[in-house]
Amino acid sequence: MISIRFELDKKQLRGVERDLKKLNSRMPKILSRAADKTATSARVSLAKEMQGTYTEKSAKLKKNIEIQKASHSNPIAVIKVTGKPQPAIYFHHSKGGKGGAKLQILKERPFDAVISKKKEGDTEEPRKAFLAQMPSGHKGIFQRVAGDYMEKSPRLSKPNVKPNTKHTERIKELLSPSPVKMAKKIYGDNGLLERTKPEMEGSFQKYLEQQVGLVFHKKKKGGA
């Protein structure tokens, strides 16, 4: 029989003990950093997935996918999809010329002019959408509301402007789905966690190992 025996000498043993103590004392920081990096990675993936269905730009999407960072005392990062219905101008659009502003919200739908639907028995022509900038500086895609007239407007005080005409109708800004509705359309009401969990678990393991490695790397270089 051949047997091989290996044991650490006292100096090596003390070194291992010091490393384990250092790792144990730094675990809250390691876990919180790994959780934050995982959440950031998940936000990028979520934005890309939503962009595969919608035409909204990544920068606008990410603003509505918030990350509540982890802390040392509570190493849990939270991803929140928030936001109200968004201005349609955030999505693929153009002025559209005489046919009115064109818009595309879903990539599967055509890029087409936005024209109000004509109601049964309505003799009014449909209202086209248009791009405009308000006095406040806000830019958007707007549309006049047939038969709904403004009561107060600088336009009404101008000479030769008649009230209750197409040019004095109230305008409304066109809105698009909120980020929450966008996510629900893609994942369903409860499918977001189910579909993203495997990727997040893999990311967390990767970032955890990375942070542990950094602790030992600093020790070898003589860092604190």
mmCIF file of C-alpha atoms in Angstrom:
data_model
loop_
_atom_site.group_PDB
_atom_site.id
_atom_site.type_symbol
_atom_site.label_atom_id
_atom_site.label_comp_id
_atom_site.label_asym_id
_atom_site.label_seq_id
_atom_site.Cartn_x
_atom_site.Cartn_y
_atom_site.Cartn_z
ATOM 1 C CA MET A 1 0.000 0.000 0.000
ATOM 2 C CA ILE A 2 1.225 3.452 -0.817
ATOM 3 C CA SER A 3 -0.089 6.361 1.203
ATOM 4 C CA ILE A 4 0.643 10.032 0.807
ATOM 5 C CA ARG A 5 0.159 12.393 3.681
ATOM 6 C CA PHE A 6 0.026 16.141 3.282
ATOM 7 C CA GLU A 7 -0.397 18.663 6.042
ATOM 8 C CA LEU A 8 0.070 22.376 6.417
ATOM 9 C CA ASP A 9 2.860 23.628 8.612
ATOM 10 C CA LYS A 10 1.967 26.043 11.377
ATOM 11 C CA LYS A 11 2.907 29.101 9.326
ATOM 12 C CA GLN A 12 0.677 28.033 6.407
ATOM 13 C CA LEU A 13 -2.153 27.180 8.787
ATOM 14 C CA ARG A 14 -2.025 30.620 10.389
ATOM 15 C CA GLY A 15 -2.107 32.184 6.909
ATOM 16 C CA VAL A 16 -5.211 30.207 5.952
ATOM 17 C CA GLU A 17 -6.900 31.161 9.214
ATOM 18 C CA ARG A 18 -6.152 34.849 8.605
ATOM 19 C CA ASP A 19 -7.546 34.624 5.079
ATOM 20 C CA LEU A 20 -10.758 33.003 6.273
ATOM 21 C CA LYS A 21 -11.202 35.597 9.018
ATOM 22 C CA LYS A 22 -10.646 38.399 6.513
ATOM 23 C CA LEU A 23 -13.133 36.849 4.109
ATOM 24 C CA ASN A 24 -15.708 36.394 6.872
ATOM 25 C CA SER A 25 -15.399 40.026 8.011
ATOM 26 C CA ARG A 26 -15.787 41.298 4.448
ATOM 27 C CA MET A 27 -18.702 39.076 3.408
ATOM 28 C CA PRO A 28 -21.379 41.791 3.877
ATOM 29 C CA LYS A 29 -19.456 44.066 1.487
ATOM 30 C CA ILE A 30 -18.790 41.186 -0.933
ATOM 31 C CA LEU A 31 -22.451 40.122 -1.005
ATOM 32 C CA SER A 32 -23.816 43.657 -1.435
ATOM 33 C CA ARG A 33 -21.436 44.388 -4.311
ATOM 34 C CA ALA A 34 -22.271 41.107 -6.025
ATOM 35 C CA ALA A 35 -26.000 41.827 -5.636
ATOM 36 C CA ASP A 36 -25.644 45.348 -7.097
ATOM 37 C CA LYS A 37 -23.637 44.105 -10.084
ATOM 38 C CA THR A 38 -26.199 41.368 -10.702
ATOM 39 C CA ALA A 39 -29.051 43.896 -10.638
ATOM 40 C CA THR A 40 -27.210 46.210 -13.052
ATOM 41 C CA SER A 41 -26.595 43.325 -15.443
ATOM 42 C CA ALA A 42 -30.251 42.261 -15.197
ATOM 43 C CA ARG A 43 -31.405 45.818 -15.997
ATOM 44 C CA VAL A 44 -29.336 45.801 -19.206
ATOM 45 C CA SER A 45 -30.815 42.429 -20.226
ATOM 46 C CA LEU A 46 -34.354 43.573 -19.416
ATOM 47 C CA ALA A 47 -33.947 46.764 -21.462
ATOM 48 C CA LYS A 48 -32.622 44.766 -24.432
ATOM 49 C CA GLU A 49 -35.552 42.351 -24.205
ATOM 50 C CA MET A 50 -38.046 45.218 -24.169
ATOM 51 C CA GLN A 51 -36.276 46.873 -27.097
ATOM 52 C CA GLY A 52 -36.776 43.688 -29.072
ATOM 53 C CA THR A 53 -40.535 44.339 -28.910
ATOM 54 C CA TYR A 54 -40.789 48.131 -28.654
ATOM 55 C CA THR A 55 -39.038 50.977 -30.487
ATOM 56 C CA GLU A 56 -38.158 53.024 -27.406
ATOM 57 C CA LYS A 57 -34.480 53.897 -26.989
ATOM 58 C CA SER A 58 -32.428 52.154 -24.306
ATOM 59 C CA ALA A 59 -31.613 55.351 -22.378
ATOM 60 C CA LYS A 60 -35.299 56.161 -21.874
ATOM 61 C CA LEU A 61 -36.105 52.584 -20.859
ATOM 62 C CA LYS A 62 -33.335 52.371 -18.268
ATOM 63 C CA LYS A 63 -34.598 55.507 -16.520
ATOM 64 C CA ASN A 64 -37.772 53.583 -15.648
ATOM 65 C CA ILE A 65 -35.981 50.415 -14.549
ATOM 66 C CA GLU A 66 -34.737 51.471 -11.126
ATOM 67 C CA ILE A 67 -32.264 49.670 -8.903
ATOM 68 C CA GLN A 68 -32.545 49.859 -5.135
ATOM 69 C CA LYS A 69 -28.990 49.110 -4.088
ATOM 70 C CA ALA A 70 -28.021 46.541 -1.485
ATOM 71 C CA SER A 71 -26.423 47.554 1.808
ATOM 72 C CA HIS A 72 -23.935 45.797 4.073
ATOM 73 C CA SER A 73 -26.669 45.138 6.625
ATOM 74 C CA ASN A 74 -29.175 44.003 3.987
ATOM 75 C CA PRO A 75 -27.316 42.613 0.921
ATOM 76 C CA ILE A 76 -30.419 42.488 -1.295
ATOM 77 C CA ALA A 77 -30.704 44.542 -4.490
ATOM 78 C CA VAL A 78 -34.183 45.250 -5.866
ATOM 79 C CA ILE A 79 -35.100 45.964 -9.499
ATOM 80 C CA LYS A 80 -38.255 48.020 -10.001
ATOM 81 C CA VAL A 81 -39.993 48.683 -13.307
ATOM 82 C CA THR A 82 -41.866 51.962 -12.800
ATOM 83 C CA GLY A 83 -43.305 54.859 -14.734
ATOM 84 C CA LYS A 84 -46.535 56.280 -16.085
ATOM 85 C CA PRO A 85 -47.713 56.179 -19.714
ATOM 86 C CA GLN A 86 -44.922 57.797 -21.728
ATOM 87 C CA PRO A 87 -44.945 60.515 -24.392
ATOM 88 C CA ALA A 88 -45.248 58.895 -27.813
ATOM 89 C CA ILE A 89 -42.314 60.993 -29.012
ATOM 90 C CA TYR A 90 -39.994 58.640 -27.066
ATOM 91 C CA PHE A 91 -40.747 55.991 -29.691
ATOM 92 C CA HIS A 92 -39.947 55.757 -33.419
ATOM 93 C CA HIS A 93 -41.585 58.738 -35.109
ATOM 94 C CA SER A 94 -41.328 61.311 -37.903
ATOM 95 C CA LYS A 95 -43.092 64.531 -38.912
ATOM 96 C CA GLY A 96 -44.739 62.720 -41.795
ATOM 97 C CA GLY A 97 -45.436 65.737 -44.012
ATOM 98 C CA LYS A 98 -48.983 66.400 -45.236
ATOM 99 C CA GLY A 99 -50.168 62.995 -44.034
ATOM 100 C CA GLY A 100 -49.453 63.883 -40.410
ATOM 101 C CA ALA A 101 -46.906 62.573 -37.922
ATOM 102 C CA LYS A 102 -45.926 58.927 -38.242
ATOM 103 C CA LEU A 103 -45.428 56.653 -35.263
ATOM 104 C CA GLN A 104 -44.377 53.089 -34.480
ATOM 105 C CA ILE A 105 -44.648 51.748 -30.930
ATOM 106 C CA LEU A 106 -44.374 47.990 -31.473
ATOM 107 C CA LYS A 107 -41.772 46.724 -33.912
ATOM 108 C CA GLU A 108 -44.255 44.203 -35.269
ATOM 109 C CA ARG A 109 -46.633 47.014 -36.268
ATOM 110 C CA PRO A 110 -46.149 49.261 -39.335
ATOM 111 C CA PHE A 111 -44.614 52.731 -39.183
ATOM 112 C CA ASP A 112 -47.716 54.709 -40.098
ATOM 113 C CA ALA A 113 -49.468 58.051 -39.820
ATOM 114 C CA VAL A 114 -51.543 58.657 -36.687
ATOM 115 C CA ILE A 115 -55.093 59.682 -37.645
ATOM 116 C CA SER A 116 -58.118 59.796 -35.328
ATOM 117 C CA LYS A 117 -60.863 57.259 -35.940
ATOM 118 C CA LYS A 118 -64.027 58.553 -37.541
ATOM 119 C CA LYS A 119 -67.152 57.879 -35.515
ATOM 120 C CA GLU A 120 -70.347 56.651 -37.116
ATOM 121 C CA GLY A 121 -72.378 59.546 -38.468
ATOM 122 C CA ASP A 122 -69.502 61.982 -37.960
ATOM 123 C CA THR A 123 -69.149 64.488 -40.785
ATOM 124 C CA GLU A 124 -65.873 65.868 -39.459
ATOM 125 C CA GLU A 125 -62.692 64.826 -41.190
ATOM 126 C CA PRO A 126 -60.232 62.778 -39.060
ATOM 127 C CA ARG A 127 -57.599 64.723 -37.144
ATOM 128 C CA LYS A 128 -53.932 64.156 -38.016
ATOM 129 C CA ALA A 129 -51.156 64.064 -35.445
ATOM 130 C CA PHE A 130 -48.336 66.610 -35.509
ATOM 131 C CA LEU A 131 -45.033 67.303 -33.764
ATOM 132 C CA ALA A 132 -44.849 70.511 -31.758
ATOM 133 C CA GLN A 133 -42.955 72.254 -28.990
ATOM 134 C CA MET A 134 -44.955 73.893 -26.227
ATOM 135 C CA PRO A 135 -44.053 77.344 -24.791
ATOM 136 C CA SER A 136 -42.591 75.470 -21.806
ATOM 137 C CA GLY A 137 -40.098 73.802 -24.137
ATOM 138 C CA HIS A 138 -41.766 70.394 -23.935
ATOM 139 C CA LYS A 139 -41.737 68.516 -27.254
ATOM 140 C CA GLY A 140 -44.351 65.940 -28.132
ATOM 141 C CA ILE A 141 -46.714 64.422 -30.666
ATOM 142 C CA PHE A 142 -50.125 66.056 -30.449
ATOM 143 C CA GLN A 143 -53.555 65.731 -32.005
ATOM 144 C CA ARG A 144 -56.616 67.961 -32.019
ATOM 145 C CA VAL A 145 -59.799 66.668 -30.382
ATOM 146 C CA ALA A 146 -62.695 67.054 -32.809
ATOM 147 C CA GLY A 147 -65.543 69.150 -31.395
ATOM 148 C CA ASP A 148 -63.749 69.954 -28.114
ATOM 149 C CA TYR A 149 -62.864 73.649 -28.228
ATOM 150 C CA MET A 150 -60.422 75.686 -26.145
ATOM 151 C CA GLU A 151 -61.955 78.198 -23.761
ATOM 152 C CA LYS A 152 -58.734 80.083 -23.079
ATOM 153 C CA SER A 153 -55.847 80.437 -25.478
ATOM 154 C CA PRO A 154 -53.616 83.235 -26.831
ATOM 155 C CA ARG A 155 -54.860 82.189 -30.267
ATOM 156 C CA LEU A 156 -58.436 83.218 -29.385
ATOM 157 C CA SER A 157 -57.338 86.793 -28.717
ATOM 158 C CA LYS A 158 -55.857 87.188 -32.193
ATOM 159 C CA PRO A 159 -57.869 89.098 -34.810
ATOM 160 C CA ASN A 160 -59.748 87.162 -37.474
ATOM 161 C CA VAL A 161 -59.639 83.942 -35.404
ATOM 162 C CA LYS A 162 -63.105 82.514 -35.044
ATOM 163 C CA PRO A 163 -64.019 80.381 -32.023
ATOM 164 C CA ASN A 164 -65.283 76.851 -32.427
ATOM 165 C CA THR A 165 -63.288 76.018 -35.538
ATOM 166 C CA LYS A 166 -60.832 73.233 -36.216
ATOM 167 C CA HIS A 167 -57.978 75.600 -35.384
ATOM 168 C CA THR A 168 -59.318 76.325 -31.894
ATOM 169 C CA GLU A 169 -59.934 72.732 -30.888
ATOM 170 C CA ARG A 170 -58.201 71.459 -27.776
ATOM 171 C CA ILE A 171 -55.033 69.480 -28.383
ATOM 172 C CA LYS A 172 -53.947 66.363 -26.519
ATOM 173 C CA GLU A 173 -50.530 64.759 -26.315
ATOM 174 C CA LEU A 174 -50.320 61.196 -27.593
ATOM 175 C CA LEU A 175 -49.046 58.757 -24.994
ATOM 176 C CA SER A 176 -47.639 55.251 -25.213
ATOM 177 C CA PRO A 177 -47.627 52.289 -22.788
ATOM 178 C CA SER A 178 -45.941 52.611 -19.426
ATOM 179 C CA PRO A 179 -42.794 50.506 -18.853
ATOM 180 C CA VAL A 180 -44.854 48.300 -16.516
ATOM 181 C CA LYS A 181 -47.369 47.513 -19.266
ATOM 182 C CA MET A 182 -44.530 46.944 -21.709
ATOM 183 C CA ALA A 183 -42.934 44.397 -19.365
ATOM 184 C CA LYS A 184 -46.272 42.663 -18.773
ATOM 185 C CA LYS A 185 -46.885 42.336 -22.516
ATOM 186 C CA ILE A 186 -43.518 40.608 -22.942
ATOM 187 C CA TYR A 187 -43.388 38.458 -19.806
ATOM 188 C CA GLY A 188 -47.006 38.197 -18.686
ATOM 189 C CA ASP A 189 -48.233 39.212 -15.237
ATOM 190 C CA ASN A 190 -45.964 36.863 -13.285
ATOM 191 C CA GLY A 191 -43.427 35.667 -15.853
ATOM 192 C CA LEU A 192 -40.668 38.251 -15.346
ATOM 193 C CA LEU A 193 -39.045 36.547 -12.366
ATOM 194 C CA GLU A 194 -39.469 33.069 -13.817
ATOM 195 C CA ARG A 195 -37.739 33.949 -17.095
ATOM 196 C CA THR A 196 -34.925 36.057 -15.641
ATOM 197 C CA LYS A 197 -34.129 34.007 -12.519
ATOM 198 C CA PRO A 198 -31.687 31.506 -14.149
ATOM 199 C CA GLU A 199 -29.663 34.319 -15.725
ATOM 200 C CA MET A 200 -29.570 36.312 -12.477
ATOM 201 C CA GLU A 201 -28.481 33.288 -10.455
ATOM 202 C CA GLY A 202 -25.628 32.683 -12.894
ATOM 203 C CA SER A 203 -24.632 36.360 -12.794
ATOM 204 C CA PHE A 204 -24.672 36.436 -9.000
ATOM 205 C CA GLN A 205 -22.402 33.391 -8.789
ATOM 206 C CA LYS A 206 -19.977 35.007 -11.256
ATOM 207 C CA TYR A 207 -19.877 38.344 -9.428
ATOM 208 C CA LEU A 208 -19.605 36.664 -6.023
ATOM 209 C CA GLU A 209 -16.546 34.696 -7.128
ATOM 210 C CA GLN A 210 -15.145 37.880 -8.656
ATOM 211 C CA GLN A 211 -15.500 39.826 -5.406
ATOM 212 C CA VAL A 212 -13.994 37.012 -3.311
ATOM 213 C CA GLY A 213 -11.075 36.863 -5.735
ATOM 214 C CA LEU A 214 -10.496 40.593 -5.366
ATOM 215 C CA VAL A 215 -10.147 40.235 -1.599
ATOM 216 C CA PHE A 216 -7.398 37.628 -1.929
ATOM 217 C CA HIS A 217 -5.761 39.497 -4.812
ATOM 218 C CA LYS A 218 -5.403 42.602 -2.654
ATOM 219 C CA LYS A 219 -3.873 40.494 0.133
ATOM 220 C CA LYS A 220 -1.249 39.046 -2.193
ATOM 221 C CA LYS A 221 -0.317 42.558 -3.358
ATOM 222 C CA GLY A 222 -0.125 43.718 0.210
ATOM 223 C CA GLY A 223 -3.308 45.753 0.113
ATOM 224 C CA ALA A 224 -5.704 46.210 3.018
#
